[in-house]
Tab-separated table of C-alpha atoms in Angstrom:
chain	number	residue	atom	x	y	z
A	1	UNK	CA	-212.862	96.207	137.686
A	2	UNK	CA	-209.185	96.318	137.064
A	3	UNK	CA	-207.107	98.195	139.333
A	4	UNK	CA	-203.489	99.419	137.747
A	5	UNK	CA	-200.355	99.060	140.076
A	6	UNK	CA	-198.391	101.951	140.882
A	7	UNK	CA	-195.267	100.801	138.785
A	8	UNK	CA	-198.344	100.748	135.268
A	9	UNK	CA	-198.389	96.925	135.393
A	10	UNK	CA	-202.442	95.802	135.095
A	11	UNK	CA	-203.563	93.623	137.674
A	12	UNK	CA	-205.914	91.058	137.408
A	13	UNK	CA	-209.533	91.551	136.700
A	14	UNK	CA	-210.143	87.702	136.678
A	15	UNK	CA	-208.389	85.271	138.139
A	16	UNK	CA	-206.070	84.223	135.494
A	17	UNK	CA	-206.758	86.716	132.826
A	18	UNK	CA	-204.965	89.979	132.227
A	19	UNK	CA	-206.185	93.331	130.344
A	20	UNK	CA	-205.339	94.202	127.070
A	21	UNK	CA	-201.831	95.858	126.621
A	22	UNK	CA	-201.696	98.658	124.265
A	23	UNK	CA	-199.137	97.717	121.285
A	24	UNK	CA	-196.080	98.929	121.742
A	25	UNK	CA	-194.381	101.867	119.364
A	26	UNK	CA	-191.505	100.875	117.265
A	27	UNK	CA	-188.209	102.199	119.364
A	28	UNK	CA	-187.357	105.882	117.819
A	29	UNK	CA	-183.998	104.738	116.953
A	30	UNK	CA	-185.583	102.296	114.537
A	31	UNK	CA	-187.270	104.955	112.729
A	32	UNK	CA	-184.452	107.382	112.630
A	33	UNK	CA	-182.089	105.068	111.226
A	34	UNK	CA	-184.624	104.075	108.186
A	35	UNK	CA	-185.332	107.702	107.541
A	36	UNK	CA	-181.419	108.644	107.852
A	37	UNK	CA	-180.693	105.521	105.272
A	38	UNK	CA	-183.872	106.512	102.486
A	39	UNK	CA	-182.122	110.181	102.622
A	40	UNK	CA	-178.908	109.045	101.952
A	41	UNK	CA	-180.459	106.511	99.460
A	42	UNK	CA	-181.846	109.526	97.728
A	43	UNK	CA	-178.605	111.986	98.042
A	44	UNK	CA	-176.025	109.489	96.722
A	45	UNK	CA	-178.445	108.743	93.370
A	46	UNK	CA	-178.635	112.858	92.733
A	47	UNK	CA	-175.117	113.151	93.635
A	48	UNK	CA	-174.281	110.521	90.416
A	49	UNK	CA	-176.642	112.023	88.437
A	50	UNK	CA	-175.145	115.069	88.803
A	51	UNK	CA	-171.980	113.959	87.701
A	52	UNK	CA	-173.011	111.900	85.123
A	53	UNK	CA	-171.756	114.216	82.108
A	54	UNK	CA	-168.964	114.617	83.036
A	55	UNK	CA	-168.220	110.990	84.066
A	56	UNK	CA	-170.461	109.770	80.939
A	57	UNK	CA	-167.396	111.670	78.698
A	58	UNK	CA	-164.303	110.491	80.193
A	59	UNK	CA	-162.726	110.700	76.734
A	60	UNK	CA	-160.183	107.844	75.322
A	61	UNK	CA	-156.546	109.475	74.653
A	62	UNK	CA	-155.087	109.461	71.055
A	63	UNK	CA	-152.527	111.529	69.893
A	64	UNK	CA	-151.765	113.826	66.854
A	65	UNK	CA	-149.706	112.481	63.930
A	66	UNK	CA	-147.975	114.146	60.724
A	67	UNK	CA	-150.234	111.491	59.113
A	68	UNK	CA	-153.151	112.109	62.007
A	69	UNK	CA	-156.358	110.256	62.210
A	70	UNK	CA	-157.732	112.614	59.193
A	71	UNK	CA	-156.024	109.360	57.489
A	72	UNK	CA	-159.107	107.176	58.869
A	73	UNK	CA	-161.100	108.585	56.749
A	74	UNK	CA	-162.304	106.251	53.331
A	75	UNK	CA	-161.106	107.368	50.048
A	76	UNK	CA	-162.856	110.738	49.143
A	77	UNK	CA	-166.461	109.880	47.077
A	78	UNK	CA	-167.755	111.780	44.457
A	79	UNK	CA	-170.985	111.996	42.572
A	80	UNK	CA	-171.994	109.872	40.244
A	81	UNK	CA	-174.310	110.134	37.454
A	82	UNK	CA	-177.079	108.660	38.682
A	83	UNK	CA	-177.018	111.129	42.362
A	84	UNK	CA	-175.526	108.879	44.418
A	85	UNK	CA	-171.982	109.091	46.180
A	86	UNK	CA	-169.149	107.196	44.288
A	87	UNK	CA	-165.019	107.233	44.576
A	88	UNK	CA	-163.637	109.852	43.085
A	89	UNK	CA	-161.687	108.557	40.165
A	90	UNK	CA	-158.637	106.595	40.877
A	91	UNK	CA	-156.150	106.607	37.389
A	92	UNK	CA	-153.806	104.190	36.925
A	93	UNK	CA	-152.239	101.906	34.088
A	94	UNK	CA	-154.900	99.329	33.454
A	95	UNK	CA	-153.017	96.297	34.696
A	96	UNK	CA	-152.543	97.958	37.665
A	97	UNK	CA	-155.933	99.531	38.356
A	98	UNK	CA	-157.093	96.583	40.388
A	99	UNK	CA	-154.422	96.508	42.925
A	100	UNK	CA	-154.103	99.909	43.726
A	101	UNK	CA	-158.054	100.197	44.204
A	102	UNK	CA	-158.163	96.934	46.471
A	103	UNK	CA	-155.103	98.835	48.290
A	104	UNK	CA	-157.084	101.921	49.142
A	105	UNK	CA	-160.341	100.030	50.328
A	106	UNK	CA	-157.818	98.221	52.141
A	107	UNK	CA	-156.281	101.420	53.692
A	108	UNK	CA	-159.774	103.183	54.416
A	109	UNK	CA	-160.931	100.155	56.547
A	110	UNK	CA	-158.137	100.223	58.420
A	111	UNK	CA	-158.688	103.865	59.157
A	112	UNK	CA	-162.291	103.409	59.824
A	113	UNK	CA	-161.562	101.773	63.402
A	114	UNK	CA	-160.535	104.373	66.164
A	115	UNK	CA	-156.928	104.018	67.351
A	116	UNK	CA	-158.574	102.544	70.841
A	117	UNK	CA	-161.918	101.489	70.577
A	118	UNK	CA	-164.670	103.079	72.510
A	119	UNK	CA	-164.208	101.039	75.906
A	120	UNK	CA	-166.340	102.952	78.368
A	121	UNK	CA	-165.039	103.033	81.912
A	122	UNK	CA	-167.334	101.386	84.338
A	123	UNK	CA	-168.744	104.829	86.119
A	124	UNK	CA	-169.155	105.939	82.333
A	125	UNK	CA	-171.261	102.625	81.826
A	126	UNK	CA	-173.422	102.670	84.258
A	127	UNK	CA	-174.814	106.109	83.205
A	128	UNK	CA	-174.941	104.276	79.880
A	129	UNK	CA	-178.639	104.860	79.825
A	130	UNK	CA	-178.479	108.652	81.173
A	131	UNK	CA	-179.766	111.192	78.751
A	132	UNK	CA	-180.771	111.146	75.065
A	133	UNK	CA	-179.664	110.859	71.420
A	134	UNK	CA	-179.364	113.785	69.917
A	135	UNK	CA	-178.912	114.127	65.913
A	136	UNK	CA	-174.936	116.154	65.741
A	137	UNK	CA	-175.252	120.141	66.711
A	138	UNK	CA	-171.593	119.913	65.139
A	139	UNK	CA	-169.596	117.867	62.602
A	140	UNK	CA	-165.949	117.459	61.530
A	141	UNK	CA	-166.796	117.557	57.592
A	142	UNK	CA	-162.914	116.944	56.642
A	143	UNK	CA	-160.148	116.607	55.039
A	144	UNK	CA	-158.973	112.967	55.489
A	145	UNK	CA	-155.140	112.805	55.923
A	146	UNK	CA	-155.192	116.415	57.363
A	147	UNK	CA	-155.766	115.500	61.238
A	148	UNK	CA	-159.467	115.060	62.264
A	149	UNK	CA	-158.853	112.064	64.609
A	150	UNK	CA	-156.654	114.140	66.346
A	151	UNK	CA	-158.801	116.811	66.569
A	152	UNK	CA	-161.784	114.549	67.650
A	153	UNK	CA	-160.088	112.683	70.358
A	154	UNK	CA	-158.562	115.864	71.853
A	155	UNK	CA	-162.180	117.674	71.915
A	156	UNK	CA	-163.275	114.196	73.814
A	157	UNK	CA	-161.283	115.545	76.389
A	158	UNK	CA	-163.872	117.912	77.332
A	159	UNK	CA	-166.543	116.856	79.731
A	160	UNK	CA	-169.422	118.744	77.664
A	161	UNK	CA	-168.416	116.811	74.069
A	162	UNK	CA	-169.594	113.656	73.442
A	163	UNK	CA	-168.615	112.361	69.990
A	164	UNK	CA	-169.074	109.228	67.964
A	165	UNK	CA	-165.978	106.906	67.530
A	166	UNK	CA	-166.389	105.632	64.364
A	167	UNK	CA	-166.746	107.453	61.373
A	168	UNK	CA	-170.537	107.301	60.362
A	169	UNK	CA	-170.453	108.047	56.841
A	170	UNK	CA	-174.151	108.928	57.231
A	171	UNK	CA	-174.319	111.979	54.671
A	172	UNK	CA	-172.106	110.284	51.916
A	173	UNK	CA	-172.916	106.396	51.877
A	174	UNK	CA	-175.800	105.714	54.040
A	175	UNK	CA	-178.278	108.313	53.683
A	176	UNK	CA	-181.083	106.610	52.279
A	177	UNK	CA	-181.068	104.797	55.638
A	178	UNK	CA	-182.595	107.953	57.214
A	179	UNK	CA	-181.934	110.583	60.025
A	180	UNK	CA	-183.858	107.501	62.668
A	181	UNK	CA	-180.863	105.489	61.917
A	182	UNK	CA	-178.177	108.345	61.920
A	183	UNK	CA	-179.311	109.048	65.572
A	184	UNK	CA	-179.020	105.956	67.213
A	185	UNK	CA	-175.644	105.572	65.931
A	186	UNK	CA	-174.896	108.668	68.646
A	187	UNK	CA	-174.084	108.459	71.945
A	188	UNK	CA	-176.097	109.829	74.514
A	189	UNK	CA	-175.792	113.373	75.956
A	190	UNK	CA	-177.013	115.234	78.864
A	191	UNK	CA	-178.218	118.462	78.757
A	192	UNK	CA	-175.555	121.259	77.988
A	193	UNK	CA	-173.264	118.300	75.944
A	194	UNK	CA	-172.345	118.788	72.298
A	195	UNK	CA	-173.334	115.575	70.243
A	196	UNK	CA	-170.200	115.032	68.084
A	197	UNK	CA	-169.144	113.001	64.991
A	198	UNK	CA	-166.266	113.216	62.178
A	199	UNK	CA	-166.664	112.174	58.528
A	200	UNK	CA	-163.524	113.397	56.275
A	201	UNK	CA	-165.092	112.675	53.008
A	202	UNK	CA	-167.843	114.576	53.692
A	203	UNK	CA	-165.758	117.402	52.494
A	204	UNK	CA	-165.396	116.333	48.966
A	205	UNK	CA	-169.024	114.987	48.749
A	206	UNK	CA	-171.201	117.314	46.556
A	207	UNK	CA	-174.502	116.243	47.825
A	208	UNK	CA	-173.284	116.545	51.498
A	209	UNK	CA	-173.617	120.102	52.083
A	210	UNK	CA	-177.304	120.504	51.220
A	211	UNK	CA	-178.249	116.908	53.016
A	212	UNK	CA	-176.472	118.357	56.240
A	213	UNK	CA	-178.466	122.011	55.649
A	214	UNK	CA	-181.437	119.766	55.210
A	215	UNK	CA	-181.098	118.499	58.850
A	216	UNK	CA	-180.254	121.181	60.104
A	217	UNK	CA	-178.977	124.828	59.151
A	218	UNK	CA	-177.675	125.731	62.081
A	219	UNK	CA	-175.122	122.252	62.178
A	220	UNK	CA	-171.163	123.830	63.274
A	221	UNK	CA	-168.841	122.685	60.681
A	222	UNK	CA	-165.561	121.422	61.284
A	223	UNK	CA	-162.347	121.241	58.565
A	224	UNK	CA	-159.036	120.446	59.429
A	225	UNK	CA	-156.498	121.743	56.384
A	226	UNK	CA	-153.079	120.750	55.693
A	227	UNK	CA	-150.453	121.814	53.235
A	228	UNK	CA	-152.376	119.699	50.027
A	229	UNK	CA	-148.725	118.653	48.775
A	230	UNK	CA	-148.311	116.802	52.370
A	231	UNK	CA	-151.181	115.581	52.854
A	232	UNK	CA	-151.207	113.804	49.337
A	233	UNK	CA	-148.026	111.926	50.269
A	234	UNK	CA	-149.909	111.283	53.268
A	235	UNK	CA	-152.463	109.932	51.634
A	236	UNK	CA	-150.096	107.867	49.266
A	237	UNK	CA	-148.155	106.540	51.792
A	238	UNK	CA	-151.370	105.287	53.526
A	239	UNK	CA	-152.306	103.172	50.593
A	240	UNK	CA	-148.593	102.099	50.182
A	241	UNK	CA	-148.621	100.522	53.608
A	242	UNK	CA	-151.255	98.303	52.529
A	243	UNK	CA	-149.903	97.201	48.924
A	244	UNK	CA	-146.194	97.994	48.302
A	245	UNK	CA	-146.857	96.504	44.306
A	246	UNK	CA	-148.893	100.047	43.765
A	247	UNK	CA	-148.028	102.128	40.960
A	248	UNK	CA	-145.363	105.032	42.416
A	249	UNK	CA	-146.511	108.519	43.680
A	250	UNK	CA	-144.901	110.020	40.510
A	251	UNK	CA	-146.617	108.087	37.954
A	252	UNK	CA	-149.926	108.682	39.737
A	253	UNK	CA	-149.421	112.303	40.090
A	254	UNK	CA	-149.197	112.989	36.202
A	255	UNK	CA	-151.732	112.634	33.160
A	256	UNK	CA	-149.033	113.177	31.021
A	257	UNK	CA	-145.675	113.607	33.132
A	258	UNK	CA	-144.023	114.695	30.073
A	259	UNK	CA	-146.188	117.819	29.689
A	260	UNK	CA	-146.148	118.254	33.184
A	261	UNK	CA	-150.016	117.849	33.415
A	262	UNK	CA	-151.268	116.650	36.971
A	263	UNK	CA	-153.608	114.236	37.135
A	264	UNK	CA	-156.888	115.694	39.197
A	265	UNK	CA	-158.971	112.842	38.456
A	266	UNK	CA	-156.838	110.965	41.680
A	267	UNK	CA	-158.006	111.356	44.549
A	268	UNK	CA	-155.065	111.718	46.164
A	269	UNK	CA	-154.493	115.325	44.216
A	270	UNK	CA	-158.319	116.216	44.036
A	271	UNK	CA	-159.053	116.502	47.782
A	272	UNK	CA	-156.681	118.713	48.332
A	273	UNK	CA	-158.014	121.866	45.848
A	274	UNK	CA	-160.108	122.979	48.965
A	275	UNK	CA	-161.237	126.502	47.414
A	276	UNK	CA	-163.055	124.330	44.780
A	277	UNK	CA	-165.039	121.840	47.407
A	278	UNK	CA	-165.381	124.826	49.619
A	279	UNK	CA	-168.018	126.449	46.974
A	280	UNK	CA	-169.957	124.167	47.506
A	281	UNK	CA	-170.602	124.572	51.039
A	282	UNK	CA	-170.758	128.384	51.077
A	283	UNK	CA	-173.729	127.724	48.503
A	284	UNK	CA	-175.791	125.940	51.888
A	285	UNK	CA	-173.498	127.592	54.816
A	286	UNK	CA	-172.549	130.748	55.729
A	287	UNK	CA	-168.541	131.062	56.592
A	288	UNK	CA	-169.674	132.062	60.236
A	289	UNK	CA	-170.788	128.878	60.413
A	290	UNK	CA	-167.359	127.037	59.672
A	291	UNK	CA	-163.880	126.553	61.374
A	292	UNK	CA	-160.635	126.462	59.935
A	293	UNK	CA	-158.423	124.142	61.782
A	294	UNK	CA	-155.006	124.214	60.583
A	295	UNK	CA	-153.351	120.533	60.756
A	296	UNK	CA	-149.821	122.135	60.891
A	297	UNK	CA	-150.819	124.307	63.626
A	298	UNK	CA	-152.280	121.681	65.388
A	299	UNK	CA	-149.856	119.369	65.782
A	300	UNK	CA	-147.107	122.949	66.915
A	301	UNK	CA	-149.251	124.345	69.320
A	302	UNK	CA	-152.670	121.400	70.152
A	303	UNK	CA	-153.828	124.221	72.925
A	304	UNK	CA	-154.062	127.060	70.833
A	305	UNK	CA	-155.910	125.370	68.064
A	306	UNK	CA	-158.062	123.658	70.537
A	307	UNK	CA	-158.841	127.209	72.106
A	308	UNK	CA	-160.028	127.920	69.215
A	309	UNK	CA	-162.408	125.137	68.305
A	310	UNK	CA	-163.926	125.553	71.807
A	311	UNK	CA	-164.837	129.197	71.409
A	312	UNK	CA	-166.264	128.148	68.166
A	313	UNK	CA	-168.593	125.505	69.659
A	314	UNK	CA	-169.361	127.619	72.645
A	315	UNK	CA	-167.824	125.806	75.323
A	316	UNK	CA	-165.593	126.404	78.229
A	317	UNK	CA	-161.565	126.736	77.536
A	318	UNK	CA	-161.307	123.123	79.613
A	319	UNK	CA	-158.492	121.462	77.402
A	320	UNK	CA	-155.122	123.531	77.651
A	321	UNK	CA	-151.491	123.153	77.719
A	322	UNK	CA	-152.190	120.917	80.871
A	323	UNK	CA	-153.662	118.279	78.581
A	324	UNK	CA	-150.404	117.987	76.146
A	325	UNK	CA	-147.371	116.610	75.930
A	326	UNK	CA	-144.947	116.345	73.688
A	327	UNK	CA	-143.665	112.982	72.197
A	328	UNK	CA	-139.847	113.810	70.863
A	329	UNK	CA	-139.831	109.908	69.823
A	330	UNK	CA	-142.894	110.271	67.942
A	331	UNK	CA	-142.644	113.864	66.858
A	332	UNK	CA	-146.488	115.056	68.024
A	333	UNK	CA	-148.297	116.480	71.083
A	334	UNK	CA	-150.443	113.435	72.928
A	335	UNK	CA	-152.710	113.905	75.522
A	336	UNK	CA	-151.659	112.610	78.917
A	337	UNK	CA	-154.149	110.515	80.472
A	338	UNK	CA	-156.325	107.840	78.232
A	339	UNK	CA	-160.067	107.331	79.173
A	340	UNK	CA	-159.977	105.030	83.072
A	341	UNK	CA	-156.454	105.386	83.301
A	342	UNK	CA	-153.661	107.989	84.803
A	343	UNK	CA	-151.284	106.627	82.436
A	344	UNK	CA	-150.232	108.505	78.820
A	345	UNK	CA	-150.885	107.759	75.646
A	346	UNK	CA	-150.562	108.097	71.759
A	347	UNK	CA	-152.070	106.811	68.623
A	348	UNK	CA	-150.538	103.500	67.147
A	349	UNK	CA	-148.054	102.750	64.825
A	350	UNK	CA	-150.726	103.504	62.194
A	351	UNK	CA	-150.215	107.574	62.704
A	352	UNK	CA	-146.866	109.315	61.798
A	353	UNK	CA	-146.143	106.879	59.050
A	354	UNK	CA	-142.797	107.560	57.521
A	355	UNK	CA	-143.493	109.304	53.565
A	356	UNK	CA	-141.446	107.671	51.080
A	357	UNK	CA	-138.955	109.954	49.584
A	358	UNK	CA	-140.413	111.602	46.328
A	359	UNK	CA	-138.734	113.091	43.469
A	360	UNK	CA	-138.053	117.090	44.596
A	361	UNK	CA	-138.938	118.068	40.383
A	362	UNK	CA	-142.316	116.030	41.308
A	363	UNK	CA	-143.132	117.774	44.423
A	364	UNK	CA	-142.330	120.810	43.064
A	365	UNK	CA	-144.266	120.979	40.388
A	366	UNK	CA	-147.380	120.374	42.837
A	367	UNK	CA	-146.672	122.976	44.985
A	368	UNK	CA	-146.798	124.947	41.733
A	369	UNK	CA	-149.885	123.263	40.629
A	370	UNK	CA	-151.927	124.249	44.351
A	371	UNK	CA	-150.119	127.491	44.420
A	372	UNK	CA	-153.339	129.690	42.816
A	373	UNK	CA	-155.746	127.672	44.595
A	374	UNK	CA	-154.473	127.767	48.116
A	375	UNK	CA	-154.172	131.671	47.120
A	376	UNK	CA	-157.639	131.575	46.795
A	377	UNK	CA	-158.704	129.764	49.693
A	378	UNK	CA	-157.121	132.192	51.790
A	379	UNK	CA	-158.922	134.356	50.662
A	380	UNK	CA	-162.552	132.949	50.939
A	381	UNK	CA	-161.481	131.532	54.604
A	382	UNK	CA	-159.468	134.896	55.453
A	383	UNK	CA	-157.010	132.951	56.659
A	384	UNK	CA	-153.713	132.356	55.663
A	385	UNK	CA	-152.132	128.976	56.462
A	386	UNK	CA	-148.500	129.366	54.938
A	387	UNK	CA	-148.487	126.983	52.775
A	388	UNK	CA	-146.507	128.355	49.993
């Protein structure tokens, strides 16, 4: 038999042939280090998990204009005879019906495509897949012209909103496509995120309160009012920048200018009776369920009104004066850092358009004209927005 040495080497049993030699263990350093790099492995991918909502809604910066993104909106629709959404009517003399329609389709494409287009950074792309789609728990129903891009890309600020960048136009042109194909269009949220969108027209679209109550009655709702005489030059000067040959804002503003009778068959003037559209949404909504933005307000103080709007949604007061500056060139508040970069910025040349100047007789015999309906939309909102 084998005898061991006293150092543990084996010694020969046979001439020649040695014992078997237990395996040796892996050294313990090996196995420390592979357990020390699977637990970092494992705290790094719940660390960026973690932070993947509010990395996920690094939000693009876009500024508030007297003609803010409200102005992306498409030409308000109304119904048509046979149910489904149309333009409201657009009256002009016949030879120059053509031009001034192809002007506003024009115009509403244009403001159809965000001021910077939805260029996630690359932390917010590789969560790309985090999370789920979610149909809207709130909506920015309107008014176009009266600053809902603004209002949009400010709220993007905060790290628990998570909005679409285009405007869907899901309740007004494409519902027959169903609420399938309205969800993918939204982004994906984590849990404790607001899914998000903004479609002006909605406002002035009779069958969009009840197909909104439809998906859901307890969807936030979202308008953004301006002084109606403002934001029809607004709205005017939009469509002006596109075709300069249009008929003028005078001639459009009056059935019969020698009467004095407006014209509330253009769109332009129509939009802005909100008491009337507003019926229509108390008939589906209860007021508690609907904010009051002021557009005048929000381009003054962008904090306060943004206070505001987060209370309203629930959410943490995140976005403050710290968020806002104040372009003197421009003449608006902009935030100060864009989505992926430290740098300001504001919306393009396509917000704060200058307004043509308009016969005073003409816009004073609009203010006139809104005066008992703003008077009354005070007092279904309770608010009072100064515009007269």
């Amino acid at each position: 038999m084998g005898q061991r040495l006293s150092g543990g080497r084996p010694c020969l049993d046979v001439p020649g042939r040695l014992l078997p030699q237990p395996p040796t263990p892996p050294p313990p350093v090996r196995r420390k280090l592979a357990l020390l790099f699977a637990m970092l492995c494992v705290w790094l991918y719940m660390f960026l998990y973690s932070c993947a909502g509010s990395c996920a809604a690094a939000p693009g910066l876009l500024l508030l204009g007297s003609g803010s993104r409200a102005a992306h909106a498409s030409p308000a629709l109304a119904t048509a005879p046979n149910g489904t959404p149309s333009r409201l009517p657009f009256r002009e003399p016949p030879d120059t019906a053509l031009a001034a329609r192809q002007a506003e389709g024009a115009a509403s494409q244009e403001e159809q495509s965000p001021e910077a287009p939805d260029s996630p950074s690359p932390i917010s792309s590789f969560f790309s897949g985090s999370g789920s789609k979610q149909l809207p728990q709130a909506i920015i129903i309107g008014v176009k012209k009266g600053g809902t891009r603004a209002l949009l890309e400010f709220l993007r600020v905060h790290p628990d909103v998570r909005a679409v960048g285009a405007e869907p136009h899901f309740f007004d042109r494409s519902y027959d496509k169903g609420l399938a194909w309205y969800r993918e269009l939204m982004p994906r949220t984590l849990d404790g995120q607001i899914t998000m969108e903004k479609t002006p027209s909605y406002f002035v679209t009779r069958e969009a309160p009840a197909r909104i109550s439809a998906m859901s009655k307890d969807t936030k709702l979202i308008v953004v009012v301006r002084d109606p005489v403002t934001r029809a030059i607004s709205d005017y000067t939009q469509t002006l920048s596109k075709r300069p040959d249009i008929p003028s804002f005078e001639s459009l503003t009056f059935r019969n200018r020698s009467a004095g009778l407006i014209d509330t068959s253009w769109s332009a003037i129509q939009i802005g009776i909100y008491a009337k559209h507003l019926e229509h949404w108390l008939r589906h909504f209860p007021l508690g369920q609907m904010l009051f933005v002021s557009g005048e307000r929000l381009i003054r103080d962008p904090a306060g009104e943004l206070g505001r709007v987060q209370d309203f949604l629930g959410l943490k007061r995140i976005i403050t004066d710290k968020h806002f500056y104040f372009n003197k060139t421009k003449g608006f508040p902009c935030l100060k850092k864009a989505e992926g970069s430290s740098k300001p910025h504001c919306l393009g040349k396509t917000k704060g358009r200058t307004h043509p100047d308009i016969d005073p007789g003409v816009v004073q015999r609009l203010r006139d004209f809104y005066r008992p309906f703003n008077l009354k939309f005070y007092q279904m909102t309770g608010q009072d927005f100064g515009w007269d």
